[in-house]
Coordinates of N, CA, C and O in Angstrom, one line a residue:
X1280 N 96.9 88.2 104.1 CA 96.8 88.3 105.6 C 98.5 88.4 106.0 O 99.3 88.4 105.8
X1281 N 98.1 89.3 107.0 CA 99.6 90.2 107.6 C 99.9 89.2 109.0 O 98.5 89.5 109.6
X1282 N 100.9 89.6 109.5 CA 101.5 88.8 110.6 C 101.8 90.0 111.3 O 103.0 90.4 111.2
X1283 N 101.8 89.9 112.8 CA 103.3 90.8 113.3 C 104.1 89.9 114.3 O 105.2 90.1 114.3
X1284 N 103.6 88.4 114.5 CA 104.5 86.8 115.2 C 105.1 87.0 113.7 O 104.0 85.7 112.9
X1285 N 106.4 86.2 113.8 CA 106.7 85.1 112.9 C 106.2 83.5 112.8 O 106.4 82.8 111.5
X1286 N 106.4 82.9 114.0 CA 105.4 82.2 114.1 C 104.1 81.5 113.6 O 104.2 81.1 113.2
X1287 N 103.0 82.9 114.0 CA 102.4 82.4 113.1 C 102.1 82.4 111.1 O 101.5 82.2 110.7
X1288 N 103.0 83.7 110.9 CA 103.3 84.0 109.3 C 104.3 82.1 109.0 O 103.6 81.9 108.0
X1289 N 104.4 81.7 109.8 CA 105.3 81.0 109.6 C 104.2 79.5 109.2 O 104.1 78.2 107.7
X1290 N 103.9 79.3 110.1 CA 102.5 78.3 110.1 C 101.5 78.5 108.4 O 100.7 77.0 108.4
X1291 N 101.1 79.5 106.8 CA 100.6 79.8 106.7 C 101.5 79.7 105.6 O 101.1 79.7 104.0
X1292 N 102.7 79.3 105.9 CA 103.7 79.3 104.2 C 103.9 77.8 104.4 O 104.1 76.6 104.9
X1293 N 104.6 77.5 102.4 CA 104.6 75.8 102.4 C 105.8 75.9 102.6 O 106.2 76.6 103.5
X1294 N 106.4 74.3 102.8 CA 107.9 73.8 103.9 C 108.9 74.6 102.7 O 109.6 75.0 103.4
X1295 N 108.9 74.8 101.8 CA 109.5 75.9 100.6 C 109.6 76.7 100.0 O 107.8 77.2 99.5
X1296 N 110.2 77.4 99.6 CA 109.9 78.4 98.8 C 110.6 80.1 98.9 O 110.1 80.1 100.1
X1297 N 110.8 80.6 98.3 CA 111.7 81.5 98.4 C 110.2 82.6 99.2 O 108.8 82.7 99.1
X1298 N 111.2 83.8 100.0 CA 110.2 85.4 100.7 C 111.4 86.6 100.0 O 112.1 86.0 99.4
X1299 N 110.0 87.3 99.8 CA 110.5 88.4 99.0 C 110.5 89.4 100.3 O 109.7 89.2 101.4
X1300 N 111.8 90.3 100.9 CA 112.3 91.3 102.1 C 111.8 92.1 101.0 O 112.1 92.9 100.4
X1301 N 110.9 93.9 101.4 CA 110.5 94.9 101.4 C 110.8 95.9 102.1 O 110.6 95.4 103.0
X1302 N 111.7 97.1 101.3 CA 111.7 98.5 102.6 C 111.1 98.9 101.9 O 111.6 99.4 100.6
X1303 N 110.1 99.7 102.4 CA 109.0 100.8 101.7 C 109.6 102.0 102.5 O 109.5 101.9 103.3
X1304 N 109.8 102.9 100.8 CA 110.2 104.1 101.7 C 109.1 105.3 101.1 O 108.1 104.9 100.1
X1305 N 109.5 106.1 101.1 CA 108.2 107.3 100.1 C 108.5 106.8 98.9 O 107.7 107.4 98.0
X1306 N 109.9 107.5 98.3 CA 110.6 107.2 96.8 C 110.7 105.9 96.3 O 110.7 105.5 95.1
X1307 N 110.7 104.9 96.8 CA 111.4 104.0 96.5 C 110.8 102.5 97.4 O 110.6 102.7 98.3
X1308 N 110.9 101.4 96.7 CA 110.9 100.3 97.4 C 111.8 99.1 96.9 O 112.1 98.8 96.1
X1309 N 112.6 98.9 98.6 CA 114.1 98.1 98.3 C 113.0 96.6 98.4 O 112.5 96.4 99.0
X1310 N 113.5 95.9 97.1 CA 113.1 94.3 97.7 C 115.0 93.7 98.0 O 116.1 94.2 96.5
X1311 N 114.2 92.7 98.1 CA 115.6 91.3 98.4 C 114.8 89.9 98.4 O 113.3 90.0 99.0
X1312 N 115.6 88.7 98.1 CA 114.7 87.9 97.8 C 115.6 86.2 99.1 O 116.9 86.3 98.6
X1313 N 114.9 85.6 99.0 CA 116.1 83.9 99.9 C 115.2 83.6 98.8 O 115.1 82.9 97.7
X1314 N 116.6 82.8 98.7 CA 116.4 81.4 98.4 C 115.3 80.0 99.0 O 114.4 80.9 100.0
X1315 N 114.9 79.1 98.3 CA 114.0 78.4 98.3 C 113.9 78.0 99.1 O 112.9 77.0 100.6
X1316 N 115.4 77.3 100.0 CA 115.1 76.9 101.3 C 115.0 77.7 102.3 O 115.3 77.5 103.9
X1317 N 115.1 79.6 102.2 CA 114.6 80.4 103.3 C 116.1 80.6 104.3 O 115.8 80.6 105.8
X1318 N 117.4 80.3 103.8 CA 118.7 80.5 104.9 C 119.4 81.9 104.5 O 119.3 81.9 105.3
X1319 N 119.5 82.0 103.1 CA 119.6 83.3 102.7 C 119.1 84.5 102.2 O 118.6 84.2 100.8
X1320 N 119.7 85.5 102.2 CA 118.6 87.1 101.4 C 119.8 87.5 100.4 O 120.8 87.9 100.9
X1321 N 119.1 87.9 99.8 CA 119.6 87.9 98.6 C 119.3 89.7 98.4 O 118.1 89.5 97.2
X1322 N 119.9 90.6 98.3 CA 119.5 91.8 97.7 C 119.4 91.8 96.1 O 120.1 91.9 95.5
X1323 N 118.1 92.6 95.8 CA 118.1 92.1 94.3 C 117.6 93.8 93.6 O 118.4 93.7 93.1
X1324 N 117.4 94.1 94.4 CA 116.5 95.9 93.4 C 115.8 96.9 93.9 O 115.2 96.5 95.0
X1325 N 116.0 97.7 93.3 CA 115.1 99.1 94.3 C 113.8 99.5 92.9 O 114.2 99.6 91.8
X1326 N 112.5 99.5 93.4 CA 111.9 100.1 92.4 C 110.9 101.4 92.9 O 111.3 101.8 94.3
X1327 N 112.1 102.1 91.7 CA 111.1 103.7 91.5 C 109.9 103.8 91.7 O 108.8 103.1 91.5
X1328 N 108.9 104.1 93.4 CA 108.0 104.3 93.4 C 107.3 105.4 92.7 O 107.4 107.1 92.5
X1329 N 105.9 105.6 92.5 CA 105.4 106.6 91.6 C 104.0 106.3 92.1 O 103.5 107.3 92.8
X1330 N 103.4 105.6 91.9 CA 101.7 105.2 92.6 C 100.7 104.5 92.8 O 101.9 103.6 92.3
X1331 N 100.6 104.1 94.0 CA 100.1 102.9 94.3 C 99.8 102.0 92.9 O 100.4 100.8 93.3
X1332 N 98.6 101.8 92.5 CA 98.5 100.8 91.7 C 99.8 100.7 90.6 O 100.3 99.4 90.4
X1333 N 100.5 101.3 90.6 CA 101.9 101.1 89.4 C 102.9 100.8 90.1 O 103.8 99.4 89.8
X1334 N 102.9 100.7 91.5 CA 104.1 100.2 92.2 C 103.5 98.5 92.6 O 104.3 97.8 92.7
X1335 N 102.1 98.3 92.5 CA 101.9 96.9 93.0 C 101.8 96.5 92.0 O 102.1 95.3 92.1
X1336 N 101.8 96.6 90.9 CA 102.2 96.2 89.5 C 103.4 95.8 89.3 O 103.3 94.3 88.8
X1337 N 104.3 96.6 89.9 CA 105.7 96.1 89.2 C 106.3 95.2 90.8 O 106.8 94.1 90.1
X1338 N 106.1 95.6 91.3 CA 106.2 94.7 92.9 C 105.7 93.1 92.5 O 106.6 91.6 92.7
X1339 N 104.0 92.8 92.0 CA 103.2 91.9 92.4 C 104.2 90.9 91.1 O 104.6 89.8 91.0
X1340 N 104.8 91.3 89.9 CA 104.7 91.3 88.4 C 106.3 90.4 88.8 O 106.6 89.3 88.7
X1341 N 106.8 91.7 89.9 CA 108.3 90.8 90.5 C 108.4 89.5 90.9 O 109.3 88.8 90.9
X1342 N 107.7 89.4 91.9 CA 107.2 88.2 92.8 C 106.8 87.4 92.5 O 107.6 86.1 92.8
X1343 N 106.4 87.2 91.3 CA 105.4 86.7 90.4 C 107.2 85.3 89.6 O 107.0 84.1 89.7
X1344 N 107.6 86.5 89.4 CA 108.8 85.7 88.6 C 109.9 85.3 89.1 O 110.2 84.3 88.8
X1345 N 109.7 85.0 90.4 CA 110.7 84.6 92.1 C 110.0 83.4 92.7 O 110.5 83.1 93.2
X1346 N 108.7 83.0 92.0 CA 107.6 81.8 93.2 C 107.5 82.5 94.1 O 108.2 81.4 95.3
X1347 N 107.6 84.1 94.8 CA 107.8 83.8 95.9 C 106.3 83.6 96.7 O 105.7 83.5 96.3
X1348 N 106.8 82.8 98.2 CA 105.3 82.8 98.6 C 104.9 83.4 100.3 O 103.9 82.7 100.7
X1349 N 105.8 83.7 100.5 CA 105.5 85.3 101.3 C 106.5 86.5 101.4 O 107.6 86.6 100.7
X1350 N 106.0 87.1 102.1 CA 106.3 89.3 102.4 C 106.7 89.2 103.8 O 105.9 89.1 104.2
X1351 N 108.3 89.5 103.6 CA 108.0 90.2 104.9 C 108.6 91.6 104.4 O 109.5 92.3 103.9
X1352 N 107.8 92.7 105.4 CA 107.5 93.8 105.5 C 108.5 94.3 106.4 O 107.8 94.5 107.7
X1353 N 109.8 95.4 106.1 CA 110.3 96.1 107.5 C 109.0 97.2 107.4 O 108.3 98.0 107.0
X1354 N 109.2 96.8 109.2 CA 108.6 97.7 109.8 C 109.2 99.2 110.9 O 109.5 98.5 111.8
X1355 N 108.5 100.3 110.1 CA 109.3 101.0 110.9 C 109.0 101.9 111.6 O 108.7 102.6 112.3
X1356 N 109.6 101.1 113.0 CA 108.4 102.3 114.1 C 110.3 102.5 114.8 O 111.1 102.8 114.6
X1357 N 109.6 103.6 116.4 CA 110.6 103.9 116.2 C 111.5 104.0 117.5 O 110.5 103.2 117.5
X1358 N 112.0 104.3 117.6 CA 113.5 103.7 118.7 C 112.4 103.3 120.4 O 113.6 102.1 120.9
X1359 N 111.7 104.1 120.6 CA 111.0 103.6 121.5 C 109.9 102.6 121.7 O 109.2 102.0 121.7
X1360 N 109.8 102.4 120.4 CA 109.0 100.7 119.8 C 107.1 101.4 119.1 O 106.6 100.7 118.9
X1361 N 107.3 102.2 120.0 CA 106.2 103.5 119.0 C 106.0 103.7 117.4 O 106.9 103.3 116.9
X1362 N 104.9 103.2 116.8 CA 104.8 104.3 115.6 C 104.2 105.4 115.1 O 103.4 105.1 115.6
X1363 N 104.9 105.6 114.2 CA 104.4 106.4 113.8 C 104.2 106.9 112.6 O 104.2 106.0 112.0
X1364 N 104.1 107.7 111.6 CA 103.3 107.8 110.6 C 104.0 107.2 109.1 O 103.5 106.4 108.4
X1365 N 105.7 107.2 109.2 CA 105.7 106.0 108.0 C 105.5 104.3 108.5 O 105.0 103.7 107.7
X1366 N 105.2 104.7 109.6 CA 104.2 102.7 110.1 C 102.6 102.6 109.3 O 103.0 102.0 108.8
X1367 N 102.4 103.5 110.1 CA 100.7 103.6 109.5 C 101.0 103.9 107.9 O 100.1 103.0 107.4
X1368 N 102.0 104.5 107.1 CA 102.0 104.8 105.8 C 102.2 103.1 105.0 O 102.0 102.3 103.7
X1369 N 103.4 102.5 106.2 CA 103.1 100.4 105.9 C 102.1 99.9 105.8 O 101.8 98.8 105.0
X1370 N 101.7 100.2 106.4 CA 100.5 99.6 106.8 C 99.4 99.6 105.9 O 99.0 98.9 105.5
X1371 N 99.0 101.2 105.6 CA 98.4 101.1 105.1 C 98.9 100.7 103.6 O 97.7 99.6 102.1
X1372 N 99.7 100.5 102.8 CA 100.3 100.0 101.9 C 99.6 98.7 101.9 O 99.6 97.5 100.7
X1373 N 100.1 97.8 103.0 CA 100.2 96.0 102.9 C 98.5 96.5 102.9 O 97.9 95.2 102.4
X1374 N 97.6 97.1 103.6 CA 96.3 96.7 103.5 C 95.8 97.0 102.0 O 95.1 95.9 101.5
X1375 N 96.3 97.4 101.4 CA 96.3 97.8 99.8 C 96.0 96.5 99.0 O 95.9 95.8 98.1
X1376 N 97.6 96.3 99.1 CA 98.5 95.4 98.7 C 97.2 94.1 98.8 O 97.4 93.1 97.9
X1377 N 97.6 93.5 100.0 CA 96.6 92.1 100.5 C 95.1 92.1 99.9 O 94.5 91.0 99.2
X1378 N 95.2 93.0 99.0 CA 93.8 93.0 98.1 C 93.7 93.0 96.4 O 93.3 92.5 96.2
X1379 N 95.3 92.4 96.9 CA 95.6 92.2 95.5 C 95.9 90.9 94.9 O 96.2 90.2 94.0
X1380 N 96.8 89.9 96.4 CA 97.8 88.6 96.1 C 97.4 88.6 97.7 O 96.7 88.9 98.6
X1381 N 97.0 87.0 97.8 CA 97.1 86.1 98.3 C 98.4 85.6 99.4 O 98.0 84.9 100.4
X1382 N 99.3 86.2 98.9 CA 100.7 86.4 100.1 C 100.4 86.7 101.1 O 99.8 87.4 101.1
X1383 N 100.8 85.7 101.9 CA 100.7 86.1 103.4 C 101.7 87.2 103.6 O 102.6 87.0 103.2
X1384 N 101.9 88.1 104.9 CA 102.9 89.1 104.8 C 103.5 88.8 106.5 O 102.7 89.2 107.2
X1385 N 104.2 89.2 106.8 CA 105.0 89.8 108.4 C 105.7 90.3 107.9 O 106.3 91.5 107.3
X1386 N 104.8 91.7 109.1 CA 106.2 92.9 109.0 C 106.7 92.7 110.6 O 107.2 92.0 111.3
X1387 N 108.0 93.5 110.3 CA 109.4 93.1 110.9 C 110.1 94.2 111.1 O 109.9 95.1 111.1
X1388 N 110.5 94.5 112.2 CA 111.1 95.3 113.0 C 111.9 95.7 112.3 O 112.8 94.4 112.1
X1389 N 111.9 96.8 111.7 CA 113.3 97.3 110.7 C 114.0 98.4 111.3 O 115.2 98.9 110.4
X1390 N 114.1 98.4 112.4 CA 114.7 99.7 113.1 C 116.4 99.1 113.3 O 116.6 98.2 113.5
X1391 N 116.9 100.7 112.6 CA 118.9 100.1 112.2 C 118.7 99.4 110.9 O 120.1 99.6 111.0
X1392 N 117.7 99.2 110.1 CA 118.3 98.1 109.5 C 119.1 99.0 108.1 O 119.6 98.5 107.3
X1393 N 118.5 100.5 108.0 CA 119.7 100.9 107.0 C 120.4 101.8 107.1 O 121.5 101.4 107.0
X1394 N 120.9 101.2 108.8 CA 121.7 102.1 109.4 C 123.4 101.4 109.4 O 124.1 101.1 109.3
X1395 N 122.5 99.5 109.3 CA 123.6 98.1 109.2 C 123.9 98.3 107.6 O 125.4 98.1 107.9
X1396 N 122.8 98.5 107.1 CA 123.1 98.4 105.3 C 124.1 99.4 105.1 O 125.3 99.1 104.5
X1397 N 123.7 100.7 105.6 CA 124.4 102.2 105.7 C 126.3 101.7 106.0 O 127.0 101.5 105.0
X1398 N 126.0 100.8 107.2 CA 127.3 100.8 107.7 C 128.3 99.6 106.8 O 129.4 99.4 106.8
X1399 N 127.9 98.3 106.5 CA 128.1 96.9 105.7 C 128.3 98.1 104.1 O 130.0 97.7 103.9
X1400 N 128.0 99.0 103.5 CA 128.4 99.4 102.5 C 129.2 100.2 102.8 O 130.7 100.3 101.5
X1401 N 129.7 100.9 103.7 CA 130.8 101.9 104.3 C 131.9 101.2 104.4 O 133.3 101.2 104.2
X1402 N 131.9 100.0 105.2 CA 132.7 99.1 105.0 C 133.7 98.8 104.4 O 134.8 98.1 103.8
X1403 N 132.8 98.0 102.9 CA 133.0 97.9 101.6 C 133.4 98.6 100.6 O 134.2 98.5 99.5
X1404 N 133.5 100.0 101.4 CA 134.0 101.1 100.8 C 133.4 101.5 99.3 O 134.0 101.9 98.3
X1405 N 132.2 100.5 99.2 CA 131.7 101.9 98.3 C 131.2 103.2 98.5 O 131.2 104.0 99.0
X1406 N 131.2 103.6 96.8 CA 131.3 105.2 96.4 C 129.9 105.6 97.0 O 128.3 105.0 97.7
X1407 N 129.4 107.1 97.3 CA 128.6 107.5 98.3 C 127.6 107.2 96.9 O 126.3 106.8 96.7
X1408 N 127.8 108.0 95.9 CA 126.9 107.5 94.2 C 126.1 105.6 94.5 O 124.9 106.1 94.2
X1409 N 126.9 104.8 94.5 CA 126.9 103.5 94.2 C 126.1 103.3 96.0 O 124.7 102.8 95.1
X1410 N 125.9 103.4 97.3 CA 125.6 103.8 98.0 C 124.5 104.0 97.7 O 123.6 103.3 98.8
X1411 N 124.0 104.9 97.3 CA 122.6 105.4 96.9 C 121.8 105.0 96.0 O 120.5 105.1 96.2
X1412 N 122.3 103.9 95.2 CA 121.5 103.8 94.0 C 121.3 102.4 95.1 O 120.4 101.6 94.5
X1413 N 122.1 101.5 95.9 CA 122.1 100.1 96.4 C 121.1 100.1 98.0 O 120.4 99.1 98.5
X1414 N 121.3 101.3 98.8 CA 120.9 101.3 100.0 C 119.0 100.2 100.1 O 119.5 99.9 101.3
X1415 N 118.2 100.7 99.7 CA 117.0 100.6 100.1 C 116.8 98.6 99.8 O 117.0 97.9 100.3
X1416 N 117.4 98.3 98.5 CA 118.1 96.6 98.4 C 118.4 95.6 99.1 O 118.1 95.0 99.8
X1417 N 119.6 97.0 99.9 CA 120.6 95.8 100.6 C 120.3 96.3 102.1 O 120.0 95.2 102.9
X1418 N 119.4 97.2 102.4 CA 118.3 97.6 103.7 C 117.0 96.0 103.8 O 117.5 95.9 104.6
X1419 N 116.4 96.0 102.6 CA 115.9 95.2 102.5 C 115.9 93.6 102.5 O 115.4 93.0 103.1
X1420 N 117.3 93.1 102.0 CA 118.1 92.2 102.8 C 118.4 92.1 103.7 O 118.5 90.8 104.1
X1421 N 119.2 93.0 105.0 CA 118.9 92.9 105.9 C 117.9 92.8 106.9 O 117.8 91.6 108.1
X1422 N 116.4 93.3 106.6 CA 115.0 92.9 106.9 C 114.7 91.6 106.4 O 114.4 90.5 108.3
X1423 N 114.9 91.2 105.9 CA 114.5 89.9 105.2 C 115.9 88.3 106.0 O 115.0 87.8 106.2
X1424 N 116.7 89.3 105.9 CA 117.9 87.7 106.8 C 117.2 87.9 108.8 O 117.9 86.8 108.7
X1425 N 117.0 89.0 108.7 CA 116.9 89.0 110.1 C 115.4 88.2 110.3 O 115.5 87.4 111.9
X1426 N 114.3 88.2 109.3 CA 112.8 87.3 109.3 C 113.2 85.6 110.0 O 113.5 84.6 110.0
X1427 N 114.8 85.6 108.4 CA 115.1 84.9 107.9 C 115.4 83.8 108.8 O 115.5 82.4 109.6
X1428 N 116.6 84.1 110.2 CA 116.9 84.2 111.1 C 116.3 83.3 112.1 O 116.6 82.2 112.6
X1429 N 114.9 84.6 112.9 CA 114.2 84.2 113.1 C 113.4 82.8 112.7 O 113.4 82.2 113.6
X1430 N 113.1 82.3 111.8 CA 111.7 81.8 111.3 C 113.2 80.1 111.4 O 112.7 79.2 111.8
X1431 N 114.1 80.2 111.1 CA 115.4 78.8 111.0 C 115.1 78.6 112.8 O 114.9 77.5 112.8
X1432 N 114.7 79.8 113.2 CA 115.1 79.5 115.0 C 114.1 78.9 115.5 O 114.0 77.5 116.2
X1433 N 113.0 79.2 114.8 CA 111.5 78.6 115.2 C 111.6 76.9 115.2 O 110.9 76.3 115.3
X1434 N 112.3 77.3 114.0 CA 112.1 75.8 113.0 C 113.2 74.9 113.4 O 112.2 73.6 114.2
X1435 N 113.9 75.1 114.7 CA 114.9 74.9 115.5 C 114.0 74.2 116.4 O 114.8 73.0 117.0
X1436 N 113.6 75.3 117.0 CA 113.4 74.5 118.0 C 111.7 73.5 118.1 O 111.7 72.7 118.9
X1437 N 111.4 73.9 116.5 CA 109.8 72.8 116.8 C 110.6 71.5 116.6 O 109.7 70.3 116.7
X1438 N 111.7 71.2 116.2 CA 112.0 70.3 115.5 C 112.4 69.5 117.2 O 112.6 68.3 117.2
X1439 N 112.5 69.9 117.9 CA 113.8 69.7 119.3 C 112.5 69.6 119.8 O 112.8 68.4 120.6
X1440 N 111.7 70.0 120.0 CA 110.7 69.8 120.5 C 109.7 68.8 120.5 O 108.7 68.1 120.9
X1441 N 109.8 68.7 118.9 CA 108.9 67.9 118.3 C 108.3 66.3 118.0 O 107.7 65.2 118.3

């Protein structure tokens, strides 16, 4: 089941458990994971894309090793908020993935996540070659951290109002 709203997504999750963050590209899938308390996102790896069945198999195997309870995937919206071909491709990927896993999925606005990741890598004085190797899973980390921050905010609001 996929969600646009973080509150609806949170309602389907167990109290604890890791989330995976995905940055889906045409050639790669950047992957990041949270800790089980869902406080910190850590970039993990980049999966080279081949075809959907192989991509899904590699991804689901990785998610199982981390006992993942949900997925946050970057939705590449245009700067005006509209959705173009890349967003449609991301939605199609998730529609197909949902047939293979019961994990809930949150679509997260990823505008500027790659820009932020690139800037962080430049500030860390990372070489061009190394940047190209890690940019996708670092971007996945930015996507996931944004969602984790939102989920933490929702949790604090619920406790305050509770």
